[in-house]
CSV table of C-alpha atoms in Angstrom, one decimal:
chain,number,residue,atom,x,y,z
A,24,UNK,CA,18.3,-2.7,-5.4
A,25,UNK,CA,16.6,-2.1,-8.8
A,26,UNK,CA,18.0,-2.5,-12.5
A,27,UNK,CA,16.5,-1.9,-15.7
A,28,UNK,CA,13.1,-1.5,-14.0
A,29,UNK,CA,13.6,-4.5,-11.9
A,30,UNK,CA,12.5,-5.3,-8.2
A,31,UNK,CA,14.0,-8.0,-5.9
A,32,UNK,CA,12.2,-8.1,-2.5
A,33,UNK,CA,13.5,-10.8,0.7
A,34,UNK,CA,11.9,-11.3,3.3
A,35,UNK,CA,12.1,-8.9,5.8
A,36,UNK,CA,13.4,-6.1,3.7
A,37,UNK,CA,9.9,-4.3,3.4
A,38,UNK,CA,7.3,-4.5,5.4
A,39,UNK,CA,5.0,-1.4,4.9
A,40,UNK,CA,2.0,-2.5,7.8
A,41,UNK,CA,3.7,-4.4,10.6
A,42,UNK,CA,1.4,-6.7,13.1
A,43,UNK,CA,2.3,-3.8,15.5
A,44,UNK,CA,0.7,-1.0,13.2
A,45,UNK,CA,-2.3,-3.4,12.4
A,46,UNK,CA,-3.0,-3.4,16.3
A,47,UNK,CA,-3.1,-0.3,16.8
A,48,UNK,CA,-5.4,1.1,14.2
A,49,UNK,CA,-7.8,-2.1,15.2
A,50,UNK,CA,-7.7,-0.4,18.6
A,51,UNK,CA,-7.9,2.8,17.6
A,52,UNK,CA,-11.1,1.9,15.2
A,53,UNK,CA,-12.7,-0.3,18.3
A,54,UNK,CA,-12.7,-3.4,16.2
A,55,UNK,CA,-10.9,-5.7,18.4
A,56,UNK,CA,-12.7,-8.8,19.4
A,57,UNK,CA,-13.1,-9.6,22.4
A,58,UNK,CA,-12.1,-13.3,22.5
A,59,UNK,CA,-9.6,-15.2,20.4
A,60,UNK,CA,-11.7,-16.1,16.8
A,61,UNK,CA,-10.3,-18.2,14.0
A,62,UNK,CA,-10.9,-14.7,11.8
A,63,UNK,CA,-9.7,-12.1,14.4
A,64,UNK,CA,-9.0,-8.5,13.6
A,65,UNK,CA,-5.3,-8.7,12.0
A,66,UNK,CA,-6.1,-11.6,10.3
A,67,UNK,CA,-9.0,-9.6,8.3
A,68,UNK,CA,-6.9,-6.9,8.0
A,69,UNK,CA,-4.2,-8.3,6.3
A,70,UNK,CA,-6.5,-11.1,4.3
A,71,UNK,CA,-8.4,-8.0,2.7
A,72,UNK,CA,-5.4,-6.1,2.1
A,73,UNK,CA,-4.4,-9.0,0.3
A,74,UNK,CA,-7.1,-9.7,-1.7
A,75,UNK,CA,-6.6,-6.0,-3.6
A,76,UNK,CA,-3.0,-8.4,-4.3
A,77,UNK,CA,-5.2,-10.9,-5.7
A,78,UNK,CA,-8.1,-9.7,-7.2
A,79,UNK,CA,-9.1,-12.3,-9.0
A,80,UNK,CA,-9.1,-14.6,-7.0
A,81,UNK,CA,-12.1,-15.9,-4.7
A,82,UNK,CA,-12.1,-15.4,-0.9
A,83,UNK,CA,-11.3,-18.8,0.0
A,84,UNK,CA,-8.1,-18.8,-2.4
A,85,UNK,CA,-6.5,-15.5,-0.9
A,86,UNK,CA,-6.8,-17.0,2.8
A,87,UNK,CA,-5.8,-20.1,1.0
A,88,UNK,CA,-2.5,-18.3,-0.1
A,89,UNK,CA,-1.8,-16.6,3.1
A,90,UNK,CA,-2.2,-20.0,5.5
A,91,UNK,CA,-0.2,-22.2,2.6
A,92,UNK,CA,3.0,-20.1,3.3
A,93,UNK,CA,5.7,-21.8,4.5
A,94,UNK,CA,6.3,-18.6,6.9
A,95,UNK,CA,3.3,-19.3,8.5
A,96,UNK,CA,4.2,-22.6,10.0
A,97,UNK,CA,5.2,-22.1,13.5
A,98,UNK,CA,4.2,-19.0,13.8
A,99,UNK,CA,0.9,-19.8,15.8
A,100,UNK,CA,-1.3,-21.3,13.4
A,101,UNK,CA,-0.9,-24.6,14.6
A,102,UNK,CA,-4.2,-26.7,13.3
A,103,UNK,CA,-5.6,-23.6,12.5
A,104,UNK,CA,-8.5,-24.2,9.5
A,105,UNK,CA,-10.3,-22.0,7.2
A,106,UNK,CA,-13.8,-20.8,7.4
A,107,UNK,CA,-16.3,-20.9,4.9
A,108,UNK,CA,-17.0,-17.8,2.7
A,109,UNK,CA,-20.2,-16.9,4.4
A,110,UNK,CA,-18.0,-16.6,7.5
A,111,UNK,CA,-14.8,-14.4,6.1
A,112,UNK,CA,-17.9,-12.2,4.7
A,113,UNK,CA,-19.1,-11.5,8.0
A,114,UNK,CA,-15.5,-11.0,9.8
A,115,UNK,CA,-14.5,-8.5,7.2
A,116,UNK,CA,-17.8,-6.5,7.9
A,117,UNK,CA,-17.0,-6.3,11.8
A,118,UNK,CA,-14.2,-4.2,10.7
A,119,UNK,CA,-15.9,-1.8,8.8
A,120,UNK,CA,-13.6,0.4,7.2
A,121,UNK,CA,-12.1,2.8,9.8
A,122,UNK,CA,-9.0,0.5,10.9
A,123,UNK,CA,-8.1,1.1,6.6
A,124,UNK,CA,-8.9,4.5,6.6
A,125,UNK,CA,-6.6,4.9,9.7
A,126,UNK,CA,-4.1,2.9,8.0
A,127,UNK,CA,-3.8,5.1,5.2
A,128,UNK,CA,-3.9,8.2,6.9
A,129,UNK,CA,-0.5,6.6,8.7
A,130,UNK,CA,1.0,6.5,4.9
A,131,UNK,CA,0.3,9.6,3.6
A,132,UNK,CA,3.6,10.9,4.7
A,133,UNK,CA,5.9,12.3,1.6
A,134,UNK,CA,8.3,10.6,0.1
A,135,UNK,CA,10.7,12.3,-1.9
A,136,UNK,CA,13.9,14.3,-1.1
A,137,UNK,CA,15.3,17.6,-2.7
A,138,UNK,CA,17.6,15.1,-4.5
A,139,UNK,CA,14.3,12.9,-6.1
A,140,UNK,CA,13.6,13.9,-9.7
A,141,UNK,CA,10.4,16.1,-9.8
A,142,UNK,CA,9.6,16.4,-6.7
A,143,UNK,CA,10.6,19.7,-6.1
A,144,UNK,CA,10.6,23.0,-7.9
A,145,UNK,CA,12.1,25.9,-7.3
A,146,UNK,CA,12.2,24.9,-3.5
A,147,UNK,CA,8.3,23.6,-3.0
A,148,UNK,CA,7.2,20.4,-3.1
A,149,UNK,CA,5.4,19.9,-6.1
A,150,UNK,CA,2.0,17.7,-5.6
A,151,UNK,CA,-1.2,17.3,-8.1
A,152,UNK,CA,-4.9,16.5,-7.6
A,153,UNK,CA,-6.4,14.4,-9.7
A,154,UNK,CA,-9.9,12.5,-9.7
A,155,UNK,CA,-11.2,9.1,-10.7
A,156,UNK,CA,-14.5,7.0,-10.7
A,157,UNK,CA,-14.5,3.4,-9.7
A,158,UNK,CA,-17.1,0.6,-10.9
A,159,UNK,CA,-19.0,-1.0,-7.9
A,160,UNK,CA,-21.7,-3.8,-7.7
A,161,UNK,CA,-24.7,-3.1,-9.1
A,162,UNK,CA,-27.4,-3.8,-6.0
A,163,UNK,CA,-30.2,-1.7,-4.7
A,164,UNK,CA,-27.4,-0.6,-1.5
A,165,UNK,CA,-24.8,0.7,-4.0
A,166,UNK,CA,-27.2,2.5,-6.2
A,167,UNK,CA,-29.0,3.9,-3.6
A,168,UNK,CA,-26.2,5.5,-2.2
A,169,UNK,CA,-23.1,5.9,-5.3
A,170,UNK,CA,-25.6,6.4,-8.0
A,171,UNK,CA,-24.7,5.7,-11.8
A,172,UNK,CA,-23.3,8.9,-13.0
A,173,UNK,CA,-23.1,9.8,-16.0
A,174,UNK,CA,-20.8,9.1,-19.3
A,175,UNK,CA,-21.3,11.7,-21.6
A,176,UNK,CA,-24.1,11.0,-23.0
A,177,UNK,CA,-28.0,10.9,-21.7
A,178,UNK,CA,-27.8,7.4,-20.8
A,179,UNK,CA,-26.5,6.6,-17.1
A,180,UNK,CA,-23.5,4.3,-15.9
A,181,UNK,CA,-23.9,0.7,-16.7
A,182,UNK,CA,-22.8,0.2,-12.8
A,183,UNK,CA,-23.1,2.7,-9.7
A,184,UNK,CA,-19.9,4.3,-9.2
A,185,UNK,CA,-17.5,5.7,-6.7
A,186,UNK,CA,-15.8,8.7,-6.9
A,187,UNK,CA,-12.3,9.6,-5.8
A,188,UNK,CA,-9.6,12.5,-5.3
A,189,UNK,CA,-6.1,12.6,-4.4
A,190,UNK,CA,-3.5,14.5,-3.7
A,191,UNK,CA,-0.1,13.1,-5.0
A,192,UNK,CA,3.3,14.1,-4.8
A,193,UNK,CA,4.9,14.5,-8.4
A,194,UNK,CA,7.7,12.4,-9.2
A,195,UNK,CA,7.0,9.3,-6.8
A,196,UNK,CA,3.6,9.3,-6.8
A,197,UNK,CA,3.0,8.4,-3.6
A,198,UNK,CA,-0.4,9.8,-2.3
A,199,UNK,CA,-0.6,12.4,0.6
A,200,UNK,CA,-4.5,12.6,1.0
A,201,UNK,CA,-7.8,11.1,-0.6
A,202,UNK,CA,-11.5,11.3,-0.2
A,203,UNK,CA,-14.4,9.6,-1.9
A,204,UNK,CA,-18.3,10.0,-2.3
A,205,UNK,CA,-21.2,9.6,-4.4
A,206,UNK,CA,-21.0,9.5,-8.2
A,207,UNK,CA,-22.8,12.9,-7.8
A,208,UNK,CA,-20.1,14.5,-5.9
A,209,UNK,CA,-18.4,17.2,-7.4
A,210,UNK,CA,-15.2,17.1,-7.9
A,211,UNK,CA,-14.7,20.9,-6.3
A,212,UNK,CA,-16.7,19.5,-2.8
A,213,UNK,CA,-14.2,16.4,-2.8
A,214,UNK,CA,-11.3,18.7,-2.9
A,215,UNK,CA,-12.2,20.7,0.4
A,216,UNK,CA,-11.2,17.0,2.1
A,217,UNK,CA,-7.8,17.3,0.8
A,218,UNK,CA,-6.6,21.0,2.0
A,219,UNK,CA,-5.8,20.0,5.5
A,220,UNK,CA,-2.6,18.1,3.4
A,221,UNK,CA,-1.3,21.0,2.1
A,222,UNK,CA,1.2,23.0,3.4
A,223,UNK,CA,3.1,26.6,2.9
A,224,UNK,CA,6.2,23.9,1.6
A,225,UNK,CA,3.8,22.6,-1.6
A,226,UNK,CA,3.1,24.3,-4.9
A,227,UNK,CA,-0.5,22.2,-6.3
A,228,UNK,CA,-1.3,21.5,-9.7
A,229,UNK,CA,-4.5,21.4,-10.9
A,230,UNK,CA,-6.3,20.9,-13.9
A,231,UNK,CA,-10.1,23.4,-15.1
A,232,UNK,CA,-12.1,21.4,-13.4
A,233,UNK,CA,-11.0,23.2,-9.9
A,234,UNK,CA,-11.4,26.5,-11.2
A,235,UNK,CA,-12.9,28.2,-8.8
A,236,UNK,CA,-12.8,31.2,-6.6
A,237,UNK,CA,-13.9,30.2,-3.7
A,238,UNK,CA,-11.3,26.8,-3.5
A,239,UNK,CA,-8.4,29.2,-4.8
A,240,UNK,CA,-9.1,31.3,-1.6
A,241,UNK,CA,-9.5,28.2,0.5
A,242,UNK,CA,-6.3,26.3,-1.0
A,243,UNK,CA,-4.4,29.4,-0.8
A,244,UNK,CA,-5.3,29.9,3.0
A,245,UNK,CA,-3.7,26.7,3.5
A,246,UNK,CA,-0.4,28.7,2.3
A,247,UNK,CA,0.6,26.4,-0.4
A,248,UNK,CA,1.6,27.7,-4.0
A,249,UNK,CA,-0.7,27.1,-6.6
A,250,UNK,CA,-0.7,26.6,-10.3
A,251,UNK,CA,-4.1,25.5,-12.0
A,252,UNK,CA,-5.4,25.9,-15.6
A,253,UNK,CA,-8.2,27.9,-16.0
A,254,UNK,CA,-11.8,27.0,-18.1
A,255,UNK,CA,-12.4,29.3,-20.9
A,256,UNK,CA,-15.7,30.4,-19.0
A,257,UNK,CA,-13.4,32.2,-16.4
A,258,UNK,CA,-12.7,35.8,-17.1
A,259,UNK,CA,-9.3,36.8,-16.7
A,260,UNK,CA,-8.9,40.6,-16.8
A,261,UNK,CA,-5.2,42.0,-17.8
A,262,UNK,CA,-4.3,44.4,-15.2
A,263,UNK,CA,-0.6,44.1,-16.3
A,264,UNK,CA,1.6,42.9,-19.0
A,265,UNK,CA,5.3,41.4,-17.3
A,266,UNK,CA,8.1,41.4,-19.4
A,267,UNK,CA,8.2,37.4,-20.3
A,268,UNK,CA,4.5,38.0,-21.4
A,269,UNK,CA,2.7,36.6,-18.9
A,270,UNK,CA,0.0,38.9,-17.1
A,271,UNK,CA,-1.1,40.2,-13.9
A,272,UNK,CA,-4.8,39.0,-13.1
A,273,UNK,CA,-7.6,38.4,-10.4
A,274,UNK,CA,-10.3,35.9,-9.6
A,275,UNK,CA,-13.3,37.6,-8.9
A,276,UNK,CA,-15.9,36.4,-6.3
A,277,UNK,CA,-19.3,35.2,-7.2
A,278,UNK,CA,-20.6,38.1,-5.9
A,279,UNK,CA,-19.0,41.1,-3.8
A,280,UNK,CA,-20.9,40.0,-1.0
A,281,UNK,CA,-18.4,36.8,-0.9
A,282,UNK,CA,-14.9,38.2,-0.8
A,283,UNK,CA,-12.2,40.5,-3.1
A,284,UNK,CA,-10.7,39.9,-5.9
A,285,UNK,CA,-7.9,37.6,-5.7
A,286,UNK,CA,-4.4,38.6,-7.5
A,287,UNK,CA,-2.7,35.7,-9.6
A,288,UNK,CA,-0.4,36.0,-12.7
A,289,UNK,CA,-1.3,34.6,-15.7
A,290,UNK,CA,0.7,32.0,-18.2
A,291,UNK,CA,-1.0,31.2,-21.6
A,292,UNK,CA,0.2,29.7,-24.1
A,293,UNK,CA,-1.0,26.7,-27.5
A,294,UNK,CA,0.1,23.5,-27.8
A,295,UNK,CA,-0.4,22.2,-30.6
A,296,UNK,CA,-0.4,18.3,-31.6
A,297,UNK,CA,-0.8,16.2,-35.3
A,298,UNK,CA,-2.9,13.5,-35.5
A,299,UNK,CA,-1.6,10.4,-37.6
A,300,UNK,CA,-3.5,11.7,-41.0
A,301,UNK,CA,-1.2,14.5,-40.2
A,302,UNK,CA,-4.0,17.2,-38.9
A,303,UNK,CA,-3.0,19.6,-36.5
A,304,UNK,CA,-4.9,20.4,-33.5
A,305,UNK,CA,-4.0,23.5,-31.2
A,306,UNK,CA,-5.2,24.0,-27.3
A,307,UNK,CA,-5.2,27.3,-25.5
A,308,UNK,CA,-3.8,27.0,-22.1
A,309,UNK,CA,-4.6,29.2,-19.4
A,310,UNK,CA,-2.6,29.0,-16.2
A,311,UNK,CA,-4.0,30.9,-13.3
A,312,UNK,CA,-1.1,30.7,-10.7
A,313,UNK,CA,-0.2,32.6,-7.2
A,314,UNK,CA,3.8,32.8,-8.1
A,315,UNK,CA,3.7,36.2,-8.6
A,316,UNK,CA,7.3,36.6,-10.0
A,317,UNK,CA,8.0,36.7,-13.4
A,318,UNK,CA,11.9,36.0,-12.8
A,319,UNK,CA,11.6,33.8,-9.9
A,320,UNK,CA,9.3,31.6,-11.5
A,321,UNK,CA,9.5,31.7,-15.3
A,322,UNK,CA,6.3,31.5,-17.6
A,323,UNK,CA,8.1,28.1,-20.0
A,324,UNK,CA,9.0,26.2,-16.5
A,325,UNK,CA,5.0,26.7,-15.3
A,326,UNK,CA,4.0,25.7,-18.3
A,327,UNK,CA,6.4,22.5,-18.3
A,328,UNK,CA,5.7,22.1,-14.7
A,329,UNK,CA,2.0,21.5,-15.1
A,330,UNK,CA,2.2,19.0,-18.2
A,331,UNK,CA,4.6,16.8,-16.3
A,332,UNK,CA,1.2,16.2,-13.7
A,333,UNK,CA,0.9,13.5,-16.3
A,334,UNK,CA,2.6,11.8,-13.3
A,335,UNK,CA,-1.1,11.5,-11.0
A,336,UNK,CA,-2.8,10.4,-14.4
A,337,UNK,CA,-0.4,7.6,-14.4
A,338,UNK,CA,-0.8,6.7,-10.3
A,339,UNK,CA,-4.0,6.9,-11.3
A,340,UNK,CA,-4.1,4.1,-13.8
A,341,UNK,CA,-1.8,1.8,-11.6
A,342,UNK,CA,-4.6,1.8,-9.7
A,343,UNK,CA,-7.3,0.5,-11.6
A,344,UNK,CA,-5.2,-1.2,-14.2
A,345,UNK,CA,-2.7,-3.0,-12.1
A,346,UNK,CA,-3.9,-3.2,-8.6
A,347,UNK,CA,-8.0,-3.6,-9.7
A,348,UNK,CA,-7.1,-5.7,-12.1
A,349,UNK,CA,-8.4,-3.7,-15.4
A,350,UNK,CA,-11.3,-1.8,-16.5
A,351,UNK,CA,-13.8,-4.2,-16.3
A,352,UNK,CA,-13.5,-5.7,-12.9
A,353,UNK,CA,-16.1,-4.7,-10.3
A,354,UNK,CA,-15.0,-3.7,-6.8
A,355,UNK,CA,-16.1,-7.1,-4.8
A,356,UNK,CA,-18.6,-4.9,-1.8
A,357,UNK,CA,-22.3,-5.1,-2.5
A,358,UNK,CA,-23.1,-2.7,0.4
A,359,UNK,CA,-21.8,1.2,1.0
A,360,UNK,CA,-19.7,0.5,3.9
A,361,UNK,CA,-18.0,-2.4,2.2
A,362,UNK,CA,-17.0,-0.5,-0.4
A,363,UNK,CA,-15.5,1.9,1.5
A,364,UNK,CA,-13.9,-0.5,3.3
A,365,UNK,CA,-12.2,-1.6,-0.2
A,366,UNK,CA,-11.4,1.3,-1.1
A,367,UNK,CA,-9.4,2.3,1.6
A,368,UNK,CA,-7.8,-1.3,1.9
A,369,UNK,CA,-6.9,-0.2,-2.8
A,370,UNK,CA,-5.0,2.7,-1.5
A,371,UNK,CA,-3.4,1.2,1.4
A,372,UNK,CA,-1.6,-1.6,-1.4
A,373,UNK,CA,-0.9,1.0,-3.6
A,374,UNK,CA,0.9,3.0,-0.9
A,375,UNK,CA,3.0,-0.3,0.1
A,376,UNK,CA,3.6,-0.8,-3.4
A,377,UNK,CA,4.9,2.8,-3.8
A,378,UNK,CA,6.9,2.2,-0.4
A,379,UNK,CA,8.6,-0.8,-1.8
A,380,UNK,CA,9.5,1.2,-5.3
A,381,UNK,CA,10.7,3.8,-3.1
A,382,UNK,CA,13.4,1.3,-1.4
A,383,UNK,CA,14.1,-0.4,-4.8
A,384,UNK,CA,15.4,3.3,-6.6
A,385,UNK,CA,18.9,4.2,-5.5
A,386,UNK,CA,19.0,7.9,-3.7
A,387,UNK,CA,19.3,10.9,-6.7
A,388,UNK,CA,17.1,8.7,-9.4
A,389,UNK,CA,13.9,8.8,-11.0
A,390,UNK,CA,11.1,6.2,-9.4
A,391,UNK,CA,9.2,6.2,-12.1
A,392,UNK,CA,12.1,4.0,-13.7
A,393,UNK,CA,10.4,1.3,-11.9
A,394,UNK,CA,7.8,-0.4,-13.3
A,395,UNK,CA,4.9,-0.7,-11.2
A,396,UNK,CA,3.6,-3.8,-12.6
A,397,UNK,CA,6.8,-5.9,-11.4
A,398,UNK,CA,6.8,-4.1,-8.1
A,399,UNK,CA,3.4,-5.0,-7.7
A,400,UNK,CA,4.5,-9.2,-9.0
A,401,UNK,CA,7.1,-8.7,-6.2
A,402,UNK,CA,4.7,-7.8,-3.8
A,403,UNK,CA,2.7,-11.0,-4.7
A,404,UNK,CA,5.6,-13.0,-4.3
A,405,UNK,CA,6.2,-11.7,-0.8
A,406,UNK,CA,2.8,-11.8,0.8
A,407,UNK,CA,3.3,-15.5,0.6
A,408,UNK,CA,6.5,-15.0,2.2
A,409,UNK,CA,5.5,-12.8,5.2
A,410,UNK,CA,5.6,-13.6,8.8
A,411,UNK,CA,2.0,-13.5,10.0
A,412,UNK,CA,-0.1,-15.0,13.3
A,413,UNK,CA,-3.5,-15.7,13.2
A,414,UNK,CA,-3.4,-14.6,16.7
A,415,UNK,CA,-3.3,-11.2,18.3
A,416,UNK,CA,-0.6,-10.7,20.7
């Protein structure tokens, strides 16, 4: 178990994606070979989940690291030898990247008990979306299809980009949906993926950029709770005052044509921050939520509620600080498909890594007292210390 943020893994203790699991998402994605290769199917899988371990490092060093393992003697390898590059290159792109969006899908599954710190609130399970881009090679392929972006300015994106959503479940951050496009994607289109995850169970967070009538209407179908600030563009009529000074409200539809009003209750409130020259700053917050109840569901723990989705923003950056390796490392895929393939394999790591962070925090404590970073060392360390066959059996 974990102390002081520490994490101790032996062998066998975790093993998030067992040879067994492998298989069957190879067979389910119809990327099984059909004769025994020296790169078959679960080899590739688990070589390019491991490379998101070992960023990086080349190709060749990764396999390197895997084969080297003293568990791997004996355990049908034999005289085995590694390919060149060109030849791991091409086995990784017979996968594709359905077995790794498969394999995800199998961990999106939540985590967190009524006894885990900020999970729950007031009886729902309390989960976030939150968006990110990721840097990709910069060829004609990637271009073509992620496009640069934009970064604020008139001038594009050094490198084409990817761009991601998730859905994650507050206080262990473990992810419970994703979906990815173009740079040009919106990040109200990218949301629609995520709504068959939700749930009657769930209240979601979300931040202005979601603001919208028509994905209120479609994330409340779902049945979940919702709690999401509102842009300043969005009109927010008063149709009643409560007693804790929050307000009755509606979204209105684009046009009548599309729908009625929607009711939701209304939190506002400042927050105001000083800068180190001792400047203050203050921010209106408007909180457009369906938790009608003003006793049930007071204004100050909505308001507290939404601030702590700070967790996602930190998930976020696990990702492409730890795992990725930092800000300025590429994804490795020069085509579309590759990519995807990677970024499914980035979430699949982070999920194990969340799994083993999970088993490291005694029952009734806070997750987020683990530090990723070692958990993510101890899952280094133990990839060079797992049981693995070249060979299918």
């Amino acid at each position: 178990m974990a102390t002081s943020g520490q994490v101790s893994v032996k062998r066998g203790e975790v093993q998030s994606f067992p040879a067994a699991v492998l298989d069957e998402v190879i067979e389910a994605a119809g990327v099984r070979e059909v004769r025994y290769r020296r790169l078959p199917a679960r080899l590739m899988m688990v070589f390019t989940l491991a490379c998101w371990l070992f960023m990086r490092s080349g190709y060749g060093l990764v396999l390197s690291r895997l084969a080297d393992a003293q568990a791997l003697t004996g355990g049908g390898w034999g005289d085995w030898q590694a390919p060149g590059t060109g030849s791991i290159t091409k086995a990784k792109a017979k996968l594709g990247a359905e077995p790794f969006k498969l394999l995800f899908a199998r961990t999106t599954v939540p985590a967190g008990t009524p006894v885990t710190p900020g999970v729950f609130h007031a009886g729902l399970r309390v989960v976030t979306v939150d968006g990110f881009t990721l840097d990709v090679p910069d060829t004609a392929a990637n271009e073509g299809f992620f496009g640069r972006g934009g970064n604020g300015s008139r001038s594009q994106n050094p490198y084409p980009q990817l761009r991601a959503l998730v859905l994650a479940e507050s206080g262990t951050r473990v992810l419970l949906a994703a979906a990815h496009g173009p740079s040009s994607t919106g990040e109200q289109t990218l949301a629609v993926d995520l709504l068959p995850a939700l749930d009657s169970g769930m209240l979601v967070l979300a931040d202005r950029n979601f603001a919208s009538w028509k994905l209120w209407q479609a994330a409340a179908g779902t049945g979940a709770q919702l709690c999401w600030r509102m842009s300043a563009s969005f009109t927010l009529p008063v149709r009643q005052v409560l007693d804790d000074g929050t307000y009755l409200s509606q979204l209105n539809p684009p046009s009548k044509k599309d729908g009625d009003p929607i009711p939701v209750r209304v939190v506002e409130y400042s927050v105001t921050t000083t800068d180190t020259h001792g400047v203050e700053t203050s921010e209106l917050f408007a909180l457009a939520t369906t938790l009608l109840d003003a006793q049930a569901y007071p204004a100050i723990e909505l308001a507290q509620l939404y601030h702590a989705r700070w967790q996602a923003e930190t998930g976020i950056a696990d990702l492409k600080t730890t795992i990725r390796g930092g800000p300025e490392v590429l994804l490795r895929s020069k085509t579309p498909i590759m990519v995807e393939q990677e970024f499914w394999a980035m979430l699949c790591v982070y999920q194990a890594i969340r799994d083993l962070i999970g088993y490291a925090t005694p029952a009734g404590l806070d997750p987020g007292r683990i530090s990723f970073k070692r958990a993510f060392q101890a899952a280094q360390d133990s990839t060079t210390r797992a049981a693995l066959s070249p060979q299918p059996t």
